[in-house]
PDB file of C-alpha atoms in Angstrom:
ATOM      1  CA  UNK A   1       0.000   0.000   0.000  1.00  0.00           C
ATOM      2  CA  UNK A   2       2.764   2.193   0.981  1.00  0.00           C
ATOM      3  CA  UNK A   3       4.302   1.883  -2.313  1.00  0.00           C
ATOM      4  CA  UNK A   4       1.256   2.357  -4.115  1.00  0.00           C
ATOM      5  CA  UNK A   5       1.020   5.741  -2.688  1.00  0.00           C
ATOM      6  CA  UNK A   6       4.627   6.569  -2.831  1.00  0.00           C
ATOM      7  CA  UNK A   7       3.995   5.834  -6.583  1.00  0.00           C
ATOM      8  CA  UNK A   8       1.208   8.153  -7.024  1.00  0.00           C
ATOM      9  CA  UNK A   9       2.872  10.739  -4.999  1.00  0.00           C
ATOM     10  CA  UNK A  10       5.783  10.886  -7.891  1.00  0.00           C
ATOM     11  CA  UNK A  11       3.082  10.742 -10.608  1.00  0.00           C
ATOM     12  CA  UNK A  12       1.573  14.158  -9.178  1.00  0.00           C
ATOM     13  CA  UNK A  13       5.127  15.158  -8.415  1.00  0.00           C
ATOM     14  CA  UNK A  14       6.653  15.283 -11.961  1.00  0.00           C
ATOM     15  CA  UNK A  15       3.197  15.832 -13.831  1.00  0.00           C
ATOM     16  CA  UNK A  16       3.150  12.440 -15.352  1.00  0.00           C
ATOM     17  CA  UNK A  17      -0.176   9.872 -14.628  1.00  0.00           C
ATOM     18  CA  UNK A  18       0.945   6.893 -12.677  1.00  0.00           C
ATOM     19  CA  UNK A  19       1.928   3.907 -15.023  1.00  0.00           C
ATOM     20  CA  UNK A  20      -0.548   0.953 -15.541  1.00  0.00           C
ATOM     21  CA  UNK A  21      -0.976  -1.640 -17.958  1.00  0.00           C
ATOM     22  CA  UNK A  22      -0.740  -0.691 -21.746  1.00  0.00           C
ATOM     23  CA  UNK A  23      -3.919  -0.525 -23.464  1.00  0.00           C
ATOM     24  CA  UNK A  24      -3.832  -2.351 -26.462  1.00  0.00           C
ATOM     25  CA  UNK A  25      -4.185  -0.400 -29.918  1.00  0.00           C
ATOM     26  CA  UNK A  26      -7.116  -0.071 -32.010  1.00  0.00           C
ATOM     27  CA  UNK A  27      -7.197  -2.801 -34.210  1.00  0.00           C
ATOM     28  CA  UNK A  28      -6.845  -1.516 -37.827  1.00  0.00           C
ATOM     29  CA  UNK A  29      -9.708  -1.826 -40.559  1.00  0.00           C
ATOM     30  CA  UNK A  30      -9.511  -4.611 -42.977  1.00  0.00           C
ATOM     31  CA  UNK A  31      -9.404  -3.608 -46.804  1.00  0.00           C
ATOM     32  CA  UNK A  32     -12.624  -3.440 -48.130  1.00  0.00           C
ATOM     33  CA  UNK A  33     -12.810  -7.157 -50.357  1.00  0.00           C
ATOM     34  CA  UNK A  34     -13.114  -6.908 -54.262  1.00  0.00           C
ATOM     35  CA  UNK A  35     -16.503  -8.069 -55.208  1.00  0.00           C
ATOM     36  CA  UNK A  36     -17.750 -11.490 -55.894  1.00  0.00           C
ATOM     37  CA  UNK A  37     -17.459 -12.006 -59.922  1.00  0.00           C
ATOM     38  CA  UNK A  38     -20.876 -13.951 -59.985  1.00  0.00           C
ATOM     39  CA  UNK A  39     -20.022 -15.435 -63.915  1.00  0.00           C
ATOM     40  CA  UNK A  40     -17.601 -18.076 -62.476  1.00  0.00           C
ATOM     41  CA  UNK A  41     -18.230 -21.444 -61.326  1.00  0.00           C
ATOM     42  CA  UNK A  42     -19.800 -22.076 -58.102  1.00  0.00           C
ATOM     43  CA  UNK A  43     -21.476 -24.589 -56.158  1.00  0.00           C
ATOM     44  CA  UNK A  44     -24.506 -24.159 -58.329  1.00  0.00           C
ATOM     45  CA  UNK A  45     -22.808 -25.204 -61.768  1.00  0.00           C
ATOM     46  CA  UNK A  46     -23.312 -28.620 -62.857  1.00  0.00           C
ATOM     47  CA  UNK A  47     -20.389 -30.724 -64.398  1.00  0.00           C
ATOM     48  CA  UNK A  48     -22.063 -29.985 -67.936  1.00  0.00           C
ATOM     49  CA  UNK A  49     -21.990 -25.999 -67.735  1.00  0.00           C
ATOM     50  CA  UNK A  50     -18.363 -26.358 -66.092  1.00  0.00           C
ATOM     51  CA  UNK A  51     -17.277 -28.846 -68.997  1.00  0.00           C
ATOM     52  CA  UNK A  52     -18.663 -26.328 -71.600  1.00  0.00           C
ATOM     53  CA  UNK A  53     -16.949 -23.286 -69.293  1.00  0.00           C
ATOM     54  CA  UNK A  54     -13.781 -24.890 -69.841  1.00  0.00           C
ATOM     55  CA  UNK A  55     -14.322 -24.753 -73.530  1.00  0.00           C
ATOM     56  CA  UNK A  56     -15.393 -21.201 -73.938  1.00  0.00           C
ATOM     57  CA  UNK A  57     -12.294 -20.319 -71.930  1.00  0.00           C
ATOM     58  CA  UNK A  58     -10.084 -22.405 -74.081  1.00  0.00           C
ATOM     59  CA  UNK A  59     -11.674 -20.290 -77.224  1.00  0.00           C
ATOM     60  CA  UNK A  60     -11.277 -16.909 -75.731  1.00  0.00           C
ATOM     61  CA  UNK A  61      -7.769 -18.101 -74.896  1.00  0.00           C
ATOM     62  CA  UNK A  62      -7.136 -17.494 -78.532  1.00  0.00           C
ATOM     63  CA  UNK A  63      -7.386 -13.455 -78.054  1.00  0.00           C
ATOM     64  CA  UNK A  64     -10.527 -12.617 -80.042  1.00  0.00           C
ATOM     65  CA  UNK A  65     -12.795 -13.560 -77.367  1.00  0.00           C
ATOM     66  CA  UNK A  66     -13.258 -11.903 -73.524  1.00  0.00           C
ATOM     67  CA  UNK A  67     -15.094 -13.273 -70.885  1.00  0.00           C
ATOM     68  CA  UNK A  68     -17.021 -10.988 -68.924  1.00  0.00           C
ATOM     69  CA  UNK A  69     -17.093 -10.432 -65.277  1.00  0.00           C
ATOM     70  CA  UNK A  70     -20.463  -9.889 -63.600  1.00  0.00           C
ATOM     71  CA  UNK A  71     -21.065  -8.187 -60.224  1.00  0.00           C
ATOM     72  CA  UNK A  72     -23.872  -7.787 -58.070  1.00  0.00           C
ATOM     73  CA  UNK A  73     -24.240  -3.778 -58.269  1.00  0.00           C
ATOM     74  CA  UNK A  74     -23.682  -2.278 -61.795  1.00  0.00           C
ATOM     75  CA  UNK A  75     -21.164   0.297 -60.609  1.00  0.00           C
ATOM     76  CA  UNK A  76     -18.902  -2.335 -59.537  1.00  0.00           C
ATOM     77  CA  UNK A  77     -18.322  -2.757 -63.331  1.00  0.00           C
ATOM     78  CA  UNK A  78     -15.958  -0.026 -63.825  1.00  0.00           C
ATOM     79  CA  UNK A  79     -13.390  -0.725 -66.238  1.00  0.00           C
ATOM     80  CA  UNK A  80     -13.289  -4.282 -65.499  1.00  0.00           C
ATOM     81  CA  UNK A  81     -16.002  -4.721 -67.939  1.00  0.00           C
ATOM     82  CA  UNK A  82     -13.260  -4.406 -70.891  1.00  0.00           C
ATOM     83  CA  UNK A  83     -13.923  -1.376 -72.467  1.00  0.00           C
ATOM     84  CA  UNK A  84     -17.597  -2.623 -73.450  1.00  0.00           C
ATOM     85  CA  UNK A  85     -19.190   0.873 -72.579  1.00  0.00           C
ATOM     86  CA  UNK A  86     -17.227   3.512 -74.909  1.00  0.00           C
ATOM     87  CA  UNK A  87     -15.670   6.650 -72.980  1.00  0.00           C
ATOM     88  CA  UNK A  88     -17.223   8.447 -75.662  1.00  0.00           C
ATOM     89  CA  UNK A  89     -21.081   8.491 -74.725  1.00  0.00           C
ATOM     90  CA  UNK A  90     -20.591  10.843 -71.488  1.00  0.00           C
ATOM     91  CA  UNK A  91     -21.431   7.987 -69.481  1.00  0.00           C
ATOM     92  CA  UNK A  92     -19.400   6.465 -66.266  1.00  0.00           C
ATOM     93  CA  UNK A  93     -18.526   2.339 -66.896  1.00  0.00           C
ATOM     94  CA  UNK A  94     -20.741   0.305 -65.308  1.00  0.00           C
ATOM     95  CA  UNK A  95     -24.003   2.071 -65.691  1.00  0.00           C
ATOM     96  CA  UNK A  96     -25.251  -1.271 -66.914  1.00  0.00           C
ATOM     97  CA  UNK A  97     -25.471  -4.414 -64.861  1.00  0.00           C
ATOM     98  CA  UNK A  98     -24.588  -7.592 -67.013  1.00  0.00           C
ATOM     99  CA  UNK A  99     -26.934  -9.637 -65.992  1.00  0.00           C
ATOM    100  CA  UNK A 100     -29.945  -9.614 -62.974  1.00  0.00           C
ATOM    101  CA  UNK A 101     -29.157 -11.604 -59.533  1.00  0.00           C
ATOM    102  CA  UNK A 102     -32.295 -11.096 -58.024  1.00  0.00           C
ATOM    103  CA  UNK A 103     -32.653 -14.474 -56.958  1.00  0.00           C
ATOM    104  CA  UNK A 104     -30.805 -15.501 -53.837  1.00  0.00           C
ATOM    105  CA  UNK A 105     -28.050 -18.897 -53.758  1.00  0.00           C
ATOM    106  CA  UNK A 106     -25.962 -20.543 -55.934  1.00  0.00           C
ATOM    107  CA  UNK A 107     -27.532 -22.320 -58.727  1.00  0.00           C
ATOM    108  CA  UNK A 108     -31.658 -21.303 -57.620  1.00  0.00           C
ATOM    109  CA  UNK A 109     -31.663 -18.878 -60.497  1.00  0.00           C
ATOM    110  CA  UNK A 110     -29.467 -17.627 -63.478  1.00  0.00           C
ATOM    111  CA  UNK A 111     -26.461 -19.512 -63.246  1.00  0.00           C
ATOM    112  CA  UNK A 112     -24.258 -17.649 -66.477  1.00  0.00           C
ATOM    113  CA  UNK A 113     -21.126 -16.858 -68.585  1.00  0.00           C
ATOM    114  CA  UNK A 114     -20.389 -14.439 -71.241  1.00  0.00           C
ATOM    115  CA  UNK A 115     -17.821 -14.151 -73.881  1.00  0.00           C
ATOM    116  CA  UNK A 116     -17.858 -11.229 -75.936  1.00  0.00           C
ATOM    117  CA  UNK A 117     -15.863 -10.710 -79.506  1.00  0.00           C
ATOM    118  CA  UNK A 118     -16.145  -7.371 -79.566  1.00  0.00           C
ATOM    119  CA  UNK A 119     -14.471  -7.057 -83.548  1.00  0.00           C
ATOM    120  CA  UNK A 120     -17.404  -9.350 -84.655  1.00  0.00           C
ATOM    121  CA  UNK A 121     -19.944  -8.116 -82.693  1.00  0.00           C
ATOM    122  CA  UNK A 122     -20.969 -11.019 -81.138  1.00  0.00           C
ATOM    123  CA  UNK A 123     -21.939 -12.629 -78.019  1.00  0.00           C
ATOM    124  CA  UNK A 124     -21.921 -16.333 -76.333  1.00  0.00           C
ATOM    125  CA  UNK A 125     -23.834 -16.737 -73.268  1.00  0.00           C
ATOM    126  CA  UNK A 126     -23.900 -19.880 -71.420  1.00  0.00           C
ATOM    127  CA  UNK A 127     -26.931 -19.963 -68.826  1.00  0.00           C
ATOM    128  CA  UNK A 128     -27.977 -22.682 -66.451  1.00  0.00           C
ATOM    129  CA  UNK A 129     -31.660 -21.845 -64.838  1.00  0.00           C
ATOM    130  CA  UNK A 130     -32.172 -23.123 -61.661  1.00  0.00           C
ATOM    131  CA  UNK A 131     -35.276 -24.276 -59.934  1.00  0.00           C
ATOM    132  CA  UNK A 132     -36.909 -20.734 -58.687  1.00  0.00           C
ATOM    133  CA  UNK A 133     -37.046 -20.249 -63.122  1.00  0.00           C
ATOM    134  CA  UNK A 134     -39.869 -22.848 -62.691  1.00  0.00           C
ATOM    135  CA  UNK A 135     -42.846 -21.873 -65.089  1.00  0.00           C
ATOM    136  CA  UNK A 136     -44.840 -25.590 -66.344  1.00  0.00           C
ATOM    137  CA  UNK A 137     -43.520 -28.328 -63.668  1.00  0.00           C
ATOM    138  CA  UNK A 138     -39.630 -29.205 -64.304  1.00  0.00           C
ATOM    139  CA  UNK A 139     -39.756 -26.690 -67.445  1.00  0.00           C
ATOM    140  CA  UNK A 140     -38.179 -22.896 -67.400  1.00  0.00           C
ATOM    141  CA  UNK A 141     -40.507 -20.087 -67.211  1.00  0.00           C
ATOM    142  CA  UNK A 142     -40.828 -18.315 -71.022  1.00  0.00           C
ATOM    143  CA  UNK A 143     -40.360 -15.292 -69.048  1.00  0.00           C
ATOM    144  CA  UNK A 144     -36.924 -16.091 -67.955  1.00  0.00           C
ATOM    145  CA  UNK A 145     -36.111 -16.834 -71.289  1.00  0.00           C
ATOM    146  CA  UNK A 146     -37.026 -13.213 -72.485  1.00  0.00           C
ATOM    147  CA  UNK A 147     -34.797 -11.914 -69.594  1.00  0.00           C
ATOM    148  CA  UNK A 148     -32.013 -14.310 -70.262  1.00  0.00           C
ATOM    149  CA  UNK A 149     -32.273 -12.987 -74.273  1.00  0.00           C
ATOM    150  CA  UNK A 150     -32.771  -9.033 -73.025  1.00  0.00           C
ATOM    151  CA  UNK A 151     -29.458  -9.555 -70.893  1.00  0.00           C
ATOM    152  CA  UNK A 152     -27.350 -11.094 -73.613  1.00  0.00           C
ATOM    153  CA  UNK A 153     -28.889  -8.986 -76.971  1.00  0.00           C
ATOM    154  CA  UNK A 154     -28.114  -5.645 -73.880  1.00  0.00           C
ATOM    155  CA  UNK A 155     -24.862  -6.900 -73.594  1.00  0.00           C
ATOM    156  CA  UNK A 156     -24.124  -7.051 -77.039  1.00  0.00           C
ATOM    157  CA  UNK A 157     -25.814  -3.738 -77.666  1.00  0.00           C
ATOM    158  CA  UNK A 158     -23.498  -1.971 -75.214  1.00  0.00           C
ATOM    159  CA  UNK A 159     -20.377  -3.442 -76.708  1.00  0.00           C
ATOM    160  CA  UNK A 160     -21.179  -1.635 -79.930  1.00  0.00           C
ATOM    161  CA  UNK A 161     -23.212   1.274 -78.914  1.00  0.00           C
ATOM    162  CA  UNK A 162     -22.946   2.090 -75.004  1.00  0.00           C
ATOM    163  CA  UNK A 163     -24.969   2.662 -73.001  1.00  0.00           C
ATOM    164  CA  UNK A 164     -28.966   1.452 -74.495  1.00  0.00           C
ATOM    165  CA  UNK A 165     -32.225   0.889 -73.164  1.00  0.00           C
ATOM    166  CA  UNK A 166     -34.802  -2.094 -74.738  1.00  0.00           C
ATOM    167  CA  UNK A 167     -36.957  -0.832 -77.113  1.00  0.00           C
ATOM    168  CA  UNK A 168     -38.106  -4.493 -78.703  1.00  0.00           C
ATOM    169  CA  UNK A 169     -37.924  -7.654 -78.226  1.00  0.00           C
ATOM    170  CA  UNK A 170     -39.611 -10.258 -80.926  1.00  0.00           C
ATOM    171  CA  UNK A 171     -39.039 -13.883 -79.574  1.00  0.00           C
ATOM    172  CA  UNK A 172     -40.024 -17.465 -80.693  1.00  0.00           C
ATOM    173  CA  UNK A 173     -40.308 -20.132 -78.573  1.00  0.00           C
ATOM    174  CA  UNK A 174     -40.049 -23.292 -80.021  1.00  0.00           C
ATOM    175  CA  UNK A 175     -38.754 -26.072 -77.372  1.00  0.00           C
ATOM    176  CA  UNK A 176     -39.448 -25.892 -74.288  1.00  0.00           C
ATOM    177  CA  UNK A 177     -36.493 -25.544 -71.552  1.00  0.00           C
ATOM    178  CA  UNK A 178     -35.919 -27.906 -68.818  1.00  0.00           C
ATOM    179  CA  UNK A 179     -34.714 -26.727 -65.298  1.00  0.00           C
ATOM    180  CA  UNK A 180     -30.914 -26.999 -65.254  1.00  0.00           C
ATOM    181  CA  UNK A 181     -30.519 -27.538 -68.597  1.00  0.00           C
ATOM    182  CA  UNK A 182     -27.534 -25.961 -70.052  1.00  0.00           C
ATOM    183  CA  UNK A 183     -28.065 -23.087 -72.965  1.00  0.00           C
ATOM    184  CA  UNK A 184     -25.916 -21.465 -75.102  1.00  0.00           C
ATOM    185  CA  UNK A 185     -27.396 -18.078 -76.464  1.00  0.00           C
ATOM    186  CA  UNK A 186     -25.603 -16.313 -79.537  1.00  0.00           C
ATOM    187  CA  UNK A 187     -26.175 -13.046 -80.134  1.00  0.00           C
ATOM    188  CA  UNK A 188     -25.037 -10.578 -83.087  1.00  0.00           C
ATOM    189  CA  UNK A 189     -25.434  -6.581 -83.980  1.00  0.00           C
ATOM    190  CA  UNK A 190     -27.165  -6.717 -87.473  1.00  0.00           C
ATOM    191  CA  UNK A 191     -26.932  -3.268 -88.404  1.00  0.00           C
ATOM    192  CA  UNK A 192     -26.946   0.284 -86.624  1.00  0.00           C
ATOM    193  CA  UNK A 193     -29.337   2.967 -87.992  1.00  0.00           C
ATOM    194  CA  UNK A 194     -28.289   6.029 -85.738  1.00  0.00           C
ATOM    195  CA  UNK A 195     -29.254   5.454 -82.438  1.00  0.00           C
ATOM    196  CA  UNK A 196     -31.020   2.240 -83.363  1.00  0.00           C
ATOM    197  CA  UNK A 197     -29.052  -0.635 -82.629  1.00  0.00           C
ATOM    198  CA  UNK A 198     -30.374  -3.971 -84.547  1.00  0.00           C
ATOM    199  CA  UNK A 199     -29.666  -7.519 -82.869  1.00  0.00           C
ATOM    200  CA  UNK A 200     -30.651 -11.439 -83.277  1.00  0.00           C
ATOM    201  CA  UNK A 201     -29.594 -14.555 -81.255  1.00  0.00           C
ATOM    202  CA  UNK A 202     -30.603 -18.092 -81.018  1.00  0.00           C
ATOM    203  CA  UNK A 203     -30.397 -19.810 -77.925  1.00  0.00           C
ATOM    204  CA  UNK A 204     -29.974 -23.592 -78.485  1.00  0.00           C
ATOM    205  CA  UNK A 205     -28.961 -26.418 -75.324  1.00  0.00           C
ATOM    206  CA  UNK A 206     -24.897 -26.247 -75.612  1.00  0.00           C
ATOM    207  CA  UNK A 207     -24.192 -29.115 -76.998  1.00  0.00           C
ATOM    208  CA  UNK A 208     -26.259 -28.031 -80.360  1.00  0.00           C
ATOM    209  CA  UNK A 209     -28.650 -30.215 -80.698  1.00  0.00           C
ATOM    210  CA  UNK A 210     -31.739 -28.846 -80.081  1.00  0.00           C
ATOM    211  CA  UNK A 211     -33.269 -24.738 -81.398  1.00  0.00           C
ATOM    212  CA  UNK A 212     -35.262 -24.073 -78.313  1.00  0.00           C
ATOM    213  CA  UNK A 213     -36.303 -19.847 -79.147  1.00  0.00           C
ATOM    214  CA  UNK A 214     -34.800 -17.634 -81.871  1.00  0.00           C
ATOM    215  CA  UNK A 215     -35.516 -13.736 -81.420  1.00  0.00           C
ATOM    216  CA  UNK A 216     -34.451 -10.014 -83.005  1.00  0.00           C
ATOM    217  CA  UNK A 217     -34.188  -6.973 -80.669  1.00  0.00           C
ATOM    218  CA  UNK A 218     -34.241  -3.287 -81.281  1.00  0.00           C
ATOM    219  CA  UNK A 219     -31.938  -1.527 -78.506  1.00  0.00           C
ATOM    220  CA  UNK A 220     -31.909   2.652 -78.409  1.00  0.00           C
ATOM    221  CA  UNK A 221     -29.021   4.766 -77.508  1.00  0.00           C
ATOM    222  CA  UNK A 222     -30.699   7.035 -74.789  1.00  0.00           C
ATOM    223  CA  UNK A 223     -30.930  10.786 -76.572  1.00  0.00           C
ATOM    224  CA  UNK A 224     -27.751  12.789 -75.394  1.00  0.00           C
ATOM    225  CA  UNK A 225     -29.308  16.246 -75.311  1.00  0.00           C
ATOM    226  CA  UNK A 226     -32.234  14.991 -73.033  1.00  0.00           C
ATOM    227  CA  UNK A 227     -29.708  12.841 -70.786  1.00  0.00           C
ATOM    228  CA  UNK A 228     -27.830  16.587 -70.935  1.00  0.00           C
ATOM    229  CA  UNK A 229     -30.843  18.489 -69.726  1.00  0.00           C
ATOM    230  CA  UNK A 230     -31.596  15.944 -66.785  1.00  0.00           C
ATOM    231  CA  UNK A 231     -28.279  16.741 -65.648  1.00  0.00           C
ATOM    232  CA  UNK A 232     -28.979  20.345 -65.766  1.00  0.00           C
ATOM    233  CA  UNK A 233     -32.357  20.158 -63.618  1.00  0.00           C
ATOM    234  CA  UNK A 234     -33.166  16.494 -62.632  1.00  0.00           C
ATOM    235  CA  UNK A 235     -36.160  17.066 -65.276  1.00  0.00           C
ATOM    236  CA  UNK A 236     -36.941  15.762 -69.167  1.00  0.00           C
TER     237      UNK A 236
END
């Protein structure tokens, strides 16, 4: 006791607060992680959209071909899109989102991969629908099948154009699509009348065999004076 308050008698003494154990420091913030690229393989994948992953990466090994990453927020893009949104248009990279992830795990909903030859103006997708696709029992909902053609035809549309909004979309089905079936959509730019950007795929099971929905799409560049003026004022 006596030393304790000899102690604290020197602390007042010379000014400085009596010593006591050493409070640790702060521990420092981690580094905010890169985001999840959700056009890989996961869990979800079966072995037949991995086996025909493999090939599409063995193709765009060749140089003509880039696969495309795919985030969860569509200004996670950036530049790691490849250059598929030109500087030109006035608008940041990653305005677009490659393709929706509304539906929660791996392999309940779009399961995908895109490779994009950008000098051709074409597109591969490779899309797996999972079980919350359902539309007729064990079959996938025609309605994901317009948003799995609206994604890839978008995608294609942005590589040539920028940034572009659906105006049309014509499709046919013609075989149905089983749940977890694996698809293979290829899209192309026809032609570009101004704005107007002019697109058809086919989406067929990957190994070829089978035709299951052709369409055509009309994409529109948005109108750069009226994108302008809601800059200006937040209005049309």
């Amino acid at each position: 006791m006596w030393q304790t308050l000899l102690a604290l008698r020197r602390g007042v003494s010379t000014g400085r607060p009596p010593r006591g154990p050493a409070r640790p420091l702060p521990p420092s913030p981690a580094p905010p992680e890169p985001p999840r690229d959700l056009a890989v393989p996961n869990g979800g994948w079966s072995a037949a959209m991995r086996r025909h992953y493999r090939r599409l990466l063995a193709m765009a090994a060749g140089g003509a071909w880039a696969r495309l990453p795919s985030y969860r927020r569509a200004r996670q893009h950036g530049a790691a899109v490849g250059g598929v949104t030109p500087p030109a248009q006035g608008t940041p990279p990653g305005d677009t989102r490659l393709f929706p992830r509304a539906i929660e795990g791996d392999g309940n909903g779009f399961e995908y991969a895109m490779f994009l030859n950008a000098a051709e103006r074409r597109l591969l997708c490779l899309v797996q629908p999972g079980p919350y696709l359902e539309g007729h029992p064990g079959l996938t909902h025609g309605g994901a099948i317009a948003t799995i053609i609206d994604s890839a035809l978008g995608t294609c549309a942005l590589a040539v154009a920028g940034p572009v909004v659906t105006a049309n979309l014509s499709i046919d089905y013609l075989a149905p699509v089983p749940l977890g079936a694996v698809l293979l959509v290829e899209g192309r730019t026809e032609r570009l009348e101004g704005r107007k950007v002019f697109l058809s795929c086919q989406v067929r099971d990957a190994d070829g065999d089978t035709l299951h929905a052709r369409a055509t799409g009309l994409f529109i560049q948005p109108d750069p004076i009226k994108l302008r003026a809601q800059d200006g004022d937040g209005r049309q």
